[in-house]
Coordinates of C-alpha atoms in Angstrom, one line a residue:
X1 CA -1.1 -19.3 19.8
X2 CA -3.6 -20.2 17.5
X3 CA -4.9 -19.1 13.6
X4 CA -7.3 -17.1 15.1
X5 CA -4.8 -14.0 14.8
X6 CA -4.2 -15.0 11.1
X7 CA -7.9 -15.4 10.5
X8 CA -9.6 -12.9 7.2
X9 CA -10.6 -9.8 8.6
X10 CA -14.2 -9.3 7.9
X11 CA -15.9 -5.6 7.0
X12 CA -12.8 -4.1 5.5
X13 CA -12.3 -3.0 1.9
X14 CA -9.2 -5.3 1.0
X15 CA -9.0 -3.4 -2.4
X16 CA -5.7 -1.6 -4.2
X17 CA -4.2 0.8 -2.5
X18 CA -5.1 4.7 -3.8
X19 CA -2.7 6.6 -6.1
X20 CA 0.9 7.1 -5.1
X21 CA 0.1 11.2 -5.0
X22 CA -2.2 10.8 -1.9
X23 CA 1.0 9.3 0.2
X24 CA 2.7 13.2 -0.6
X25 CA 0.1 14.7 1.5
X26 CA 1.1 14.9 5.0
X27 CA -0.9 18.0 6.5
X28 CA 2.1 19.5 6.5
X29 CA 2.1 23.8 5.4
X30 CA 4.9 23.4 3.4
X31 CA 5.4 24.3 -0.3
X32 CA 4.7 21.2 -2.9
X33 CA 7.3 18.8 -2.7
X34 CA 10.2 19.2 -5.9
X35 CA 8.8 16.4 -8.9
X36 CA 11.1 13.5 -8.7
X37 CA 11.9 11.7 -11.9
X38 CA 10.5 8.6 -12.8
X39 CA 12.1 5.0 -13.5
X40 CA 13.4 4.8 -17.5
X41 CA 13.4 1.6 -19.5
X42 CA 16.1 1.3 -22.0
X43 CA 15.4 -1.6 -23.8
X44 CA 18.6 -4.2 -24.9
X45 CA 17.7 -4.0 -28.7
X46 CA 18.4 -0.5 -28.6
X47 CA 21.7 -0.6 -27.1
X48 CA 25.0 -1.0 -28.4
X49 CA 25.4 -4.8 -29.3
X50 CA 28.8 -6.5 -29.2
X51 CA 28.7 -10.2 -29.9
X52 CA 25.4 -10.8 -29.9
X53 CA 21.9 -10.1 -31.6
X54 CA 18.3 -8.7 -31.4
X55 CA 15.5 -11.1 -31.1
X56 CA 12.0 -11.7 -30.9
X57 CA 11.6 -15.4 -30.8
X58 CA 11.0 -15.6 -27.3
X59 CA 7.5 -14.4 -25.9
X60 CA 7.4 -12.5 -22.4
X61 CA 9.8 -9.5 -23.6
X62 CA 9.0 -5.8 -23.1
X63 CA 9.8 -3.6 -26.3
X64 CA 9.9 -5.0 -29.7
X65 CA 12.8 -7.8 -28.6
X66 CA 15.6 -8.6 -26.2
X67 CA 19.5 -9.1 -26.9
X68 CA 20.7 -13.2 -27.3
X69 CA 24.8 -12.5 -26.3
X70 CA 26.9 -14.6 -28.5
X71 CA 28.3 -17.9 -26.4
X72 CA 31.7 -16.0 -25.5
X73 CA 33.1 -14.1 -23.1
X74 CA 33.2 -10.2 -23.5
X75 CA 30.2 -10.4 -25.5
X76 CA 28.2 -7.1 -24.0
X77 CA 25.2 -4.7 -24.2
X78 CA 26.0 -1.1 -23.7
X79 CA 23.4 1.6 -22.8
X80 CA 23.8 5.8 -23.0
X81 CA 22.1 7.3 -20.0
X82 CA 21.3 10.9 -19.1
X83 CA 20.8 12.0 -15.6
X84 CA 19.6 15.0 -14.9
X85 CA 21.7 15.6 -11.7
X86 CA 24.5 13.2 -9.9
X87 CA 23.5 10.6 -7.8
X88 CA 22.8 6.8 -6.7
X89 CA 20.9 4.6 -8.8
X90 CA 18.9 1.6 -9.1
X91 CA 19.3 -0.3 -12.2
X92 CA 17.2 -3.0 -13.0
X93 CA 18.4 -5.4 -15.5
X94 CA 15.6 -8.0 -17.0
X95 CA 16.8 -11.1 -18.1
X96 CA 15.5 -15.1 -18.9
X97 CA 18.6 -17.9 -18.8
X98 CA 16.4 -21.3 -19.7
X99 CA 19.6 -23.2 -18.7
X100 CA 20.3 -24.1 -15.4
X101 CA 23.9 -22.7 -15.7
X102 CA 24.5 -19.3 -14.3
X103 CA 26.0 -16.4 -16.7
X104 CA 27.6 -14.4 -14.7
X105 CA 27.8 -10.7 -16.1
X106 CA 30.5 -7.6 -15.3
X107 CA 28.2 -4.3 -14.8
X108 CA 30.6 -1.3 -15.4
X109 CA 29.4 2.2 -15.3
X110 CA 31.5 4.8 -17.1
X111 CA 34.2 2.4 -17.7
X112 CA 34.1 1.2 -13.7
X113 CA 32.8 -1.9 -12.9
X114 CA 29.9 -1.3 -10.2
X115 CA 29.1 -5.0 -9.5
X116 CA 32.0 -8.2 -10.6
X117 CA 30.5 -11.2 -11.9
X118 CA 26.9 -10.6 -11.4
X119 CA 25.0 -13.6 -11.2
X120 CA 22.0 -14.1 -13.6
X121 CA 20.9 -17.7 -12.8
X122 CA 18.5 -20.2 -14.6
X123 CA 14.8 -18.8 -14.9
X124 CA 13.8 -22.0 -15.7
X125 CA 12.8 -21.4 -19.4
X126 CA 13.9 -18.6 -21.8
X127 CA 10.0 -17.3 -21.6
X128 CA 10.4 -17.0 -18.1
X129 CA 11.5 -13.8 -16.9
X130 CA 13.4 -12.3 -13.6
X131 CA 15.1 -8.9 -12.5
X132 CA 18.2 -8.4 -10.8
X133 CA 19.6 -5.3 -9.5
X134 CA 22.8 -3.1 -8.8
X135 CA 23.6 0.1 -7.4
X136 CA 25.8 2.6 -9.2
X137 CA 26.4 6.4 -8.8
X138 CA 25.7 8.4 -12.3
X139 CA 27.3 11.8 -12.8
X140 CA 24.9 14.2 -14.3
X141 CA 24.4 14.5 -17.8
X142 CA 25.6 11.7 -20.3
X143 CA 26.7 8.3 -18.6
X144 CA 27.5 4.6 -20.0
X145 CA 26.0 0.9 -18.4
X146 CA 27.6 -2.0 -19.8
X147 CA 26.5 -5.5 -18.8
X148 CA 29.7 -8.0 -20.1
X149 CA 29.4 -11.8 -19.9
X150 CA 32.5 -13.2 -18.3
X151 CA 32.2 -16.8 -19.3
X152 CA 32.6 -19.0 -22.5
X153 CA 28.5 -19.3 -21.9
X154 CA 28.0 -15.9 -22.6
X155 CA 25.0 -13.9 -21.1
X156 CA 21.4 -14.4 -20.5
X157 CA 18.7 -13.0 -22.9
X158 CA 19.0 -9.7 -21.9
X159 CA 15.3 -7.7 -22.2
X160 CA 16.2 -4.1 -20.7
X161 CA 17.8 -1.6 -18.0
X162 CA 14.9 0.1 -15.9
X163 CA 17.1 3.2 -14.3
X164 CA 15.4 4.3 -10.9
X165 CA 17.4 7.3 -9.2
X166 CA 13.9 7.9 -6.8
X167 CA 13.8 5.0 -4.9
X168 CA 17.7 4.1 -4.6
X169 CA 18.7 3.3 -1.3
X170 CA 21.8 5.1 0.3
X171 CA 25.2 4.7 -0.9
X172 CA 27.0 1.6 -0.4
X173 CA 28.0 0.8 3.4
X174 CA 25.1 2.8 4.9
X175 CA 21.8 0.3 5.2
X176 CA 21.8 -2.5 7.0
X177 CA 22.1 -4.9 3.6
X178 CA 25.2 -3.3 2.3
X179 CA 27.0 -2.9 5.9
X180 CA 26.5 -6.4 6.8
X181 CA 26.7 -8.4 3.6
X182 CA 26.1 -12.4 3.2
X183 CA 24.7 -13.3 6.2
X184 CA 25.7 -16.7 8.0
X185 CA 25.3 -18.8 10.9
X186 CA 28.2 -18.4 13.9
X187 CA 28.0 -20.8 16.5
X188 CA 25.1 -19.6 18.5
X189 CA 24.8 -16.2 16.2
X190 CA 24.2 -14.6 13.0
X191 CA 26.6 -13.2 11.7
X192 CA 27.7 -10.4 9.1
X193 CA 30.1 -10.8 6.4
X194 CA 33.0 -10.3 8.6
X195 CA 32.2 -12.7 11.0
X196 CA 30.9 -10.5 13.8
X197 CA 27.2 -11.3 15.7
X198 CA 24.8 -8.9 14.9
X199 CA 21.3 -8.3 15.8
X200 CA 18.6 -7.5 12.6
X201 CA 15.3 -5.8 14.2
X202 CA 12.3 -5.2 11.9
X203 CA 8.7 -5.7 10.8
X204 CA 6.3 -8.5 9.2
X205 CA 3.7 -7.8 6.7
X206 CA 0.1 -9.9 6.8
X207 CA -0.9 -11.9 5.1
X208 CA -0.4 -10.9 1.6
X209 CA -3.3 -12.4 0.3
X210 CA -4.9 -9.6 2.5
X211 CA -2.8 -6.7 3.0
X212 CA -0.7 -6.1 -0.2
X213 CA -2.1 -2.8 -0.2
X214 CA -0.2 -1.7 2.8
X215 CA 3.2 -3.0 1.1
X216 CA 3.8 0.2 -1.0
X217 CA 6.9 2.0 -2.4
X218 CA 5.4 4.8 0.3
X219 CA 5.1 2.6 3.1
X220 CA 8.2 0.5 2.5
X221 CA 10.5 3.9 2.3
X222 CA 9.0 4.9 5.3
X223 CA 10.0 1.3 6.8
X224 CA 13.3 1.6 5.5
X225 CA 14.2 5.3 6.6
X226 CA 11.3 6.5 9.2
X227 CA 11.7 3.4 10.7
X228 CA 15.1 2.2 10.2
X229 CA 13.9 -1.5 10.2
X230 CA 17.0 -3.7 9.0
X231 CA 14.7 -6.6 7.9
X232 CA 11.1 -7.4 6.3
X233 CA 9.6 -10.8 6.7
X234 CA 6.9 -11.4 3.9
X235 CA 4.5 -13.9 4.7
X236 CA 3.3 -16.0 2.1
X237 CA 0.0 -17.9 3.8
X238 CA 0.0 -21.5 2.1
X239 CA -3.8 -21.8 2.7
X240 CA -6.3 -19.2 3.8
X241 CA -7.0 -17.8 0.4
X242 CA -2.9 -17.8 -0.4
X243 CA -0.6 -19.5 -1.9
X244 CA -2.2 -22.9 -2.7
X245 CA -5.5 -21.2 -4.8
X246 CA -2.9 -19.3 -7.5
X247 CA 0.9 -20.5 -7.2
X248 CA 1.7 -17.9 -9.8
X249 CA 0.5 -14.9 -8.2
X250 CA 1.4 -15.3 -4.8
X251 CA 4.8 -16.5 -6.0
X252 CA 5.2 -13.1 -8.3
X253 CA 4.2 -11.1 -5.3
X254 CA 7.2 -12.5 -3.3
X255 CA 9.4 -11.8 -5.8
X256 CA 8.3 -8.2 -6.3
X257 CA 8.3 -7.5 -2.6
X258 CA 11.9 -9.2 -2.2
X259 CA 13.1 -6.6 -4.7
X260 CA 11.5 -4.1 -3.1
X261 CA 13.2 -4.8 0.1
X262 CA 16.2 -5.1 -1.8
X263 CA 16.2 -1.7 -3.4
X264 CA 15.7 -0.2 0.2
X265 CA 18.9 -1.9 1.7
X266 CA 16.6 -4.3 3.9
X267 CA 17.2 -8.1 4.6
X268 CA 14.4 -10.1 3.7
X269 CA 12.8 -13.2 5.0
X270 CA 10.9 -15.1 2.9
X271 CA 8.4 -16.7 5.2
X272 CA 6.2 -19.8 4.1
X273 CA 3.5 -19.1 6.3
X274 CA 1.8 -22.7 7.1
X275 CA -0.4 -22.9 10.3
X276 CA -3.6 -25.5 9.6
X277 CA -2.9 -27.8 8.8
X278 CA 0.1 -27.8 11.6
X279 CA 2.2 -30.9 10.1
X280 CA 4.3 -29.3 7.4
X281 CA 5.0 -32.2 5.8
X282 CA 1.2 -31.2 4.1
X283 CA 2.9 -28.8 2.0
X284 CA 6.7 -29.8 1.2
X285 CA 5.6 -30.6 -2.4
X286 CA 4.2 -27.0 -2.3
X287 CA 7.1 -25.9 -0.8
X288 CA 9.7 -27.5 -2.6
X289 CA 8.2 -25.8 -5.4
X290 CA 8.2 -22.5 -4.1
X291 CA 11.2 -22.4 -2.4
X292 CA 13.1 -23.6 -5.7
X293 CA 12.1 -20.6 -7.6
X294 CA 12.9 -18.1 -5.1
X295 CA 16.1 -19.5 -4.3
X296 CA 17.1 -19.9 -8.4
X297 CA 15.9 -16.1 -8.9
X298 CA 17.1 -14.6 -5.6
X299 CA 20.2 -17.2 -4.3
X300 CA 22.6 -14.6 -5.5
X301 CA 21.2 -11.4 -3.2
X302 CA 23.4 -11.2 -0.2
X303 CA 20.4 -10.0 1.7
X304 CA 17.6 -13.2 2.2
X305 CA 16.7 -15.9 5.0
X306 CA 14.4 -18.5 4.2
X307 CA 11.9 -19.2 7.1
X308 CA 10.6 -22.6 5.7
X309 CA 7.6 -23.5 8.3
X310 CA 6.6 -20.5 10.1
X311 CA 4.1 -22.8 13.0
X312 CA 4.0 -26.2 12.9
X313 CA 2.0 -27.6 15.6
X314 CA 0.1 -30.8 16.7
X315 CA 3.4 -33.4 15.6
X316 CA 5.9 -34.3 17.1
X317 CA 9.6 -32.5 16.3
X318 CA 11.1 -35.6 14.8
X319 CA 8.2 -34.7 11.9
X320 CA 9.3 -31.0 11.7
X321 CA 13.0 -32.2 11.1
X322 CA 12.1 -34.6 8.8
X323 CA 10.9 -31.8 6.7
X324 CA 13.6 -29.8 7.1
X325 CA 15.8 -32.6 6.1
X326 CA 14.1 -33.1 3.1
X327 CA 13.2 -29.4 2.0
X328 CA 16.8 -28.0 2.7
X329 CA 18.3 -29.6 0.3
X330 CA 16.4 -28.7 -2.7
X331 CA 17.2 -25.3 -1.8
X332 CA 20.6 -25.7 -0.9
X333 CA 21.0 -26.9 -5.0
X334 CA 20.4 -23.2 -6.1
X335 CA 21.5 -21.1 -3.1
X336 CA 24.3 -22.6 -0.9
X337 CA 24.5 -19.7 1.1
X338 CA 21.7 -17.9 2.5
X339 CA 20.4 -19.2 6.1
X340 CA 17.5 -20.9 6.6
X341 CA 15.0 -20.6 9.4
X342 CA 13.7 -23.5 10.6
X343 CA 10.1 -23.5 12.4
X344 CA 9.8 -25.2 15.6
X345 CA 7.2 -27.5 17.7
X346 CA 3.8 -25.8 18.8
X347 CA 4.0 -23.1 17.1
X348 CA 7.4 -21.8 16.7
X349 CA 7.6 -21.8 20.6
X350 CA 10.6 -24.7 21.2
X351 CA 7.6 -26.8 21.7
X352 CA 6.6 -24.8 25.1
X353 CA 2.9 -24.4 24.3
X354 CA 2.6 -28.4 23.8
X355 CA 4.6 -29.3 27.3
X356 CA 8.0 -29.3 26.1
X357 CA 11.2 -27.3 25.9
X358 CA 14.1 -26.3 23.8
X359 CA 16.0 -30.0 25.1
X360 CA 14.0 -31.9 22.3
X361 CA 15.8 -29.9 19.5
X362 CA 19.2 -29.7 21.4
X363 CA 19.4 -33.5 21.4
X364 CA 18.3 -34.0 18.3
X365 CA 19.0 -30.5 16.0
X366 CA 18.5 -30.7 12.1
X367 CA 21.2 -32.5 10.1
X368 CA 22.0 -29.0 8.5
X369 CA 24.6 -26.0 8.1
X370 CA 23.4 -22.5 8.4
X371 CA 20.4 -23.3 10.0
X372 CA 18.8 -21.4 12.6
X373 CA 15.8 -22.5 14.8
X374 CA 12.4 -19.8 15.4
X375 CA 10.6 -19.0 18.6
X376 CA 7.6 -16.8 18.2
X377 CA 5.8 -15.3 21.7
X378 CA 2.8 -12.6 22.6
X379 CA 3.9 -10.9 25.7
X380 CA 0.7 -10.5 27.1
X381 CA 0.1 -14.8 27.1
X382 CA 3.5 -15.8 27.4
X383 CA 5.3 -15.2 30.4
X384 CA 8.5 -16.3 32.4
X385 CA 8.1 -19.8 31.0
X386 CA 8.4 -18.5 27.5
X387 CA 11.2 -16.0 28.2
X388 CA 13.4 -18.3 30.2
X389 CA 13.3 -20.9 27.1
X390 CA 14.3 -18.2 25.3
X391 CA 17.0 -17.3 27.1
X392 CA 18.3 -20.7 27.7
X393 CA 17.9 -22.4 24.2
X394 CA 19.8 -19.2 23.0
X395 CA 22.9 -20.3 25.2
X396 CA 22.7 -24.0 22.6
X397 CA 21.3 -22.8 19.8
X398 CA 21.0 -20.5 17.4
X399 CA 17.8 -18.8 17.6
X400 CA 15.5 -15.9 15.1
X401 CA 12.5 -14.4 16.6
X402 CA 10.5 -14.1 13.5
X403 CA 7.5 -13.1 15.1
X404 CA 6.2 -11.9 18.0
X405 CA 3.4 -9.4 19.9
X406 CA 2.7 -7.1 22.7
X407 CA -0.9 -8.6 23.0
X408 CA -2.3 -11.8 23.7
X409 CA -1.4 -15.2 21.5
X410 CA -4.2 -13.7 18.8
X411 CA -2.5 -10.7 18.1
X412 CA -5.0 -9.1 19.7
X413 CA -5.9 -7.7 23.3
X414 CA -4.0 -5.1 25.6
X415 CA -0.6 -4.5 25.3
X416 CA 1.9 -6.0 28.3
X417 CA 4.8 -3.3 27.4
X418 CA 6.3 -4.2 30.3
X419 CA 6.7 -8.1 29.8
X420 CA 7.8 -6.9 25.9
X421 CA 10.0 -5.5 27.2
X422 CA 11.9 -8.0 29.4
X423 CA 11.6 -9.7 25.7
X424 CA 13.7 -7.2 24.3
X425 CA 16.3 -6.4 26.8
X426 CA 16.5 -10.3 26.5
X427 CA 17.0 -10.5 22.8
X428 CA 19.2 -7.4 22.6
X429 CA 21.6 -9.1 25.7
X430 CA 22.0 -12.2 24.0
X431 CA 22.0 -10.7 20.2
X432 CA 18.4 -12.7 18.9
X433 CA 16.8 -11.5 15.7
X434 CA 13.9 -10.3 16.0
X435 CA 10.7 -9.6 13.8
X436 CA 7.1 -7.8 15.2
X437 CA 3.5 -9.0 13.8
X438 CA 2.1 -7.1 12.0
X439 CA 2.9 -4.1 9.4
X440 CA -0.7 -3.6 8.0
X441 CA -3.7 -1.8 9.4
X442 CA -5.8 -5.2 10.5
X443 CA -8.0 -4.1 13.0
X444 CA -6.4 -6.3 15.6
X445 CA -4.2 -4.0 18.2
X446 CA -0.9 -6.0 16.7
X447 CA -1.2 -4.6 13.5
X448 CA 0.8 -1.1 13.7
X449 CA -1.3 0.9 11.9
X450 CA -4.7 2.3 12.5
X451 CA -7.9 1.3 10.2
X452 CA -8.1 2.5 7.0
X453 CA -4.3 3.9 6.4
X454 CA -3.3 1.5 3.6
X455 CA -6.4 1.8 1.9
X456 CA -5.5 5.7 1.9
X457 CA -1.9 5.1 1.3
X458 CA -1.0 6.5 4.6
X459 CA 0.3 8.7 5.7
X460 CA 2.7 6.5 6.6
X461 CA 6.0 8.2 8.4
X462 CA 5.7 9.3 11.5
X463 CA 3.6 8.3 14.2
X464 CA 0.2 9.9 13.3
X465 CA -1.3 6.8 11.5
X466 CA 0.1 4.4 14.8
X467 CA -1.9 2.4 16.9
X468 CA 0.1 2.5 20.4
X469 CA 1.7 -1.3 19.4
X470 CA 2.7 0.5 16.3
X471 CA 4.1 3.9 18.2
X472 CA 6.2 1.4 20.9
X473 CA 7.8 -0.6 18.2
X474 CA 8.9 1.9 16.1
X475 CA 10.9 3.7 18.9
X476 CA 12.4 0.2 19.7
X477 CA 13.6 -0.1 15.8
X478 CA 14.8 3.4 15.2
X479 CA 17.8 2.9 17.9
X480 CA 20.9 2.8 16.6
X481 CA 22.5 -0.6 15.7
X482 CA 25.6 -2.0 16.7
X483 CA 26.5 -4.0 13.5
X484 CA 30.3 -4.3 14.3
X485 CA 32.6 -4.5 10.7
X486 CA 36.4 -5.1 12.2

């Protein structure tokens, strides 16, 4: 494999995406879809205050303030909502907690507690901003949201509620995210939050230094519920016009599209996309970095892995681990729970592209919990080599695909359906993750959808706007999953 398949795509508009309204047009004759209401903002200083006051001394805050709770517990903010019909909610609370200490918060609806002890961790400074969400049913007409701190610390600086009822994602239990729960590493497996193996199947974006425009609410929902994809990766490049030229913007990005994913019922993986240089160990102060503020502001979702080196390559796997060893734990300080994907020798491939095998990493794994080990492949390059090191480092280890192709190691090329699918019957045997390159419309054959359908913003359900990568991995996502609960 090699960063040819990542490289910019030349001759292509990489401009925002067109207006939301063009995504309702399907060619379908059918009368004009019913107006769906749009997300509220009920703003904290507002609401109904106990123990605790409006202020303004802290910049970053919508409205004309936000709501400092009083240092006690049962100090709350309570909200009067009207829904125009019953239904499940999103409701988006935005908060800054400038200590490192978090303030966990009870978030009743209509007297009944929809979520129990909340977290709102440290932002890092009370000018520095996060969301959080929860899903709650509303009865029509009036309804009450009260966020109550349960500890002697009190709450966070509470800013608003933002109340979506479009975009909510089924009822509780039904996508993958709310079946499953806390994911964590089993012996060999991952595994839901009643211990059982499961397999997640789903999509990567691009690069989003590139292709943001293709990650919509449009073509997200259509992931979500066309597709039935149980987990996006997005890929933070590190260099190639990413990460490294604005830290701020690329890092915003991630968090938007994590609670995007979130809102949808998906798993995430946060993917720290280094490939040149190929030791990692170039970026773990860039990394540490990054990986701290996602972890602080997201450690409490029940619905993230962290893929912390997606190809190194040219060094040796005692330099990968070393990295590992020392990015792990910086995480591990704000989120002691969510696993962590660790990228393997020559590109993610167990070392087989460089002359080695899986043996390396079994004799000498990570000194880690929760840990699980990547292996990327394009079906059309790699062969019976590949897929028996697959198959036999998933028998010591536990193993995520978190990327891989029906073309060549570029991403690019005919398609080897055939060889994909001894991948997939493989993977689905033996219960391996597994994430495809690429959701965007690159003009690569990877990437699943055909020129020029995120810069229209889509059509994207169905298969009209696939490329034939695009048509064959769909059908392989949309099968039902086995995600056993008892």
């Amino acid at each position: 494999m090699t960063p040819a398949r990542s490289a910019r795509p030349s001759l292509r508009s990489l401009g925002a995406a067109g207006t939301a309204v063009a995504a309702l047009v399907l060619g379908l004759a059918a009368a004009p879809p019913a107006a769906v209401a749009a997300p509220v903002t009920h703003e904290a200083e507002n609401a109904t205050l106990s123990q605790g006051v409006a202020e303004s001394n802290h910049t970053g805050f919508t409205g004309t303030g936000f709501v400092n709770y009083d240092n006690t517990a049962g100090s709350y903010v309570q909200w009067n909502v009207d829904a125009a019909q019953a239904g499940t909610a999103t409701l988006t609370l935005r908060y800054a907690n400038g200590t490192t200490t978090n303030r966990p918060m009870d978030i009743a609806v209509n007297g009944a507690v929809a979520a129990s002890g909340k977290a709102f961790a440290g932002t890092g400074a009370w000018t520095s901003w996060a969301t959080t969400t929860v899903t709650a049913d509303l009865k029509a007409g009036a309804n009450t949201i009260r966020a109550t701190a349960t500890t002697a610390n009190g709450g966070p600086n509470l800013d608003h509620l933002k109340v979506d009822t479009a975009t909510a994602p089924p009822s509780t239990g039904t996508t993958p995210a709310a079946i499953n729960g806390q994911l964590k590493v089993c012996g060999t497996k991952l595994c839901n939050t009643h211990g059982k193996p499961i397999q997640l199947r789903g999509m990567s974006s691009h690069g989003t230094q590139w292709y943001s425009q293709c990650l919509t609410g449009g073509s997200l929902d259509a992931l979500a519920k066309d597709w039935n994809a149980d987990v996006l990766r997005v890929s933070t490049y590190v260099q190639e016009e990413g990460y490294e030229t604005d830290p701020r913007k690329f890092t915003d990005l991630a968090h938007s599209l994590i609670e995007q994913a979130t809102a949808r019922g998906m798993y995430v993986i946060v993917d720290w996309h280094m490939l040149d240089p190929g030791d990692p160990h170039y970026n773990l102060a860039r990394a540490k970095t990054f990986f701290t503020e996602i972890a602080q502001r997201h450690g409490s979702k029940t619905n993230l892995l962290y893929e912390i080196a997606n190809e190194p390559s040219g060094v040796a796997w005692s330099r990968i681990k070393s990295y590992a060893e020392q990015l792990i734990p910086v995480i591990r300080a704000k989120d002691a729970e969510t696993p962590i994907l660790v990228g393997t020798r020559a590109w993610s491939s167990l070392g087989v592209s460089e002359g080695a095998d899986e043996s390396e990493v079994v004799a000498s794994p990570v000194n880690a919990s929760n840990i699980m080990y990547t292996f990327h492949f394009y079906a059309y390059s790699h062969r019976d080599e590949y897929l028996n090191t697959l198959s036999r480092a998933a028998d010591k280890l536990p193993v995520f695909v978190t990327e891989f192709g029906t073309q060549n190691y570029a991403g690019e090329g005919a398609n080897d359906f055939a060889m994909s699918q001894r991948f997939i019957d493989l993977m689905a045997a033996k219960k391996i993750s597994w994430v495809n390159w690429n959701f965007s419309d690159d003009d690569r054959s990877g990437a699943v959808f055909t020129s020029g359908t995120c810069s229209g913003n889509g059509p994207w359900a169905g298969t009209g706007s696939l490329k034939p990568a695009g048509v064959w991995i769909r059908d392989r996502i949309r099968t039902a999953d086995n995600f056993p609960t008892s």
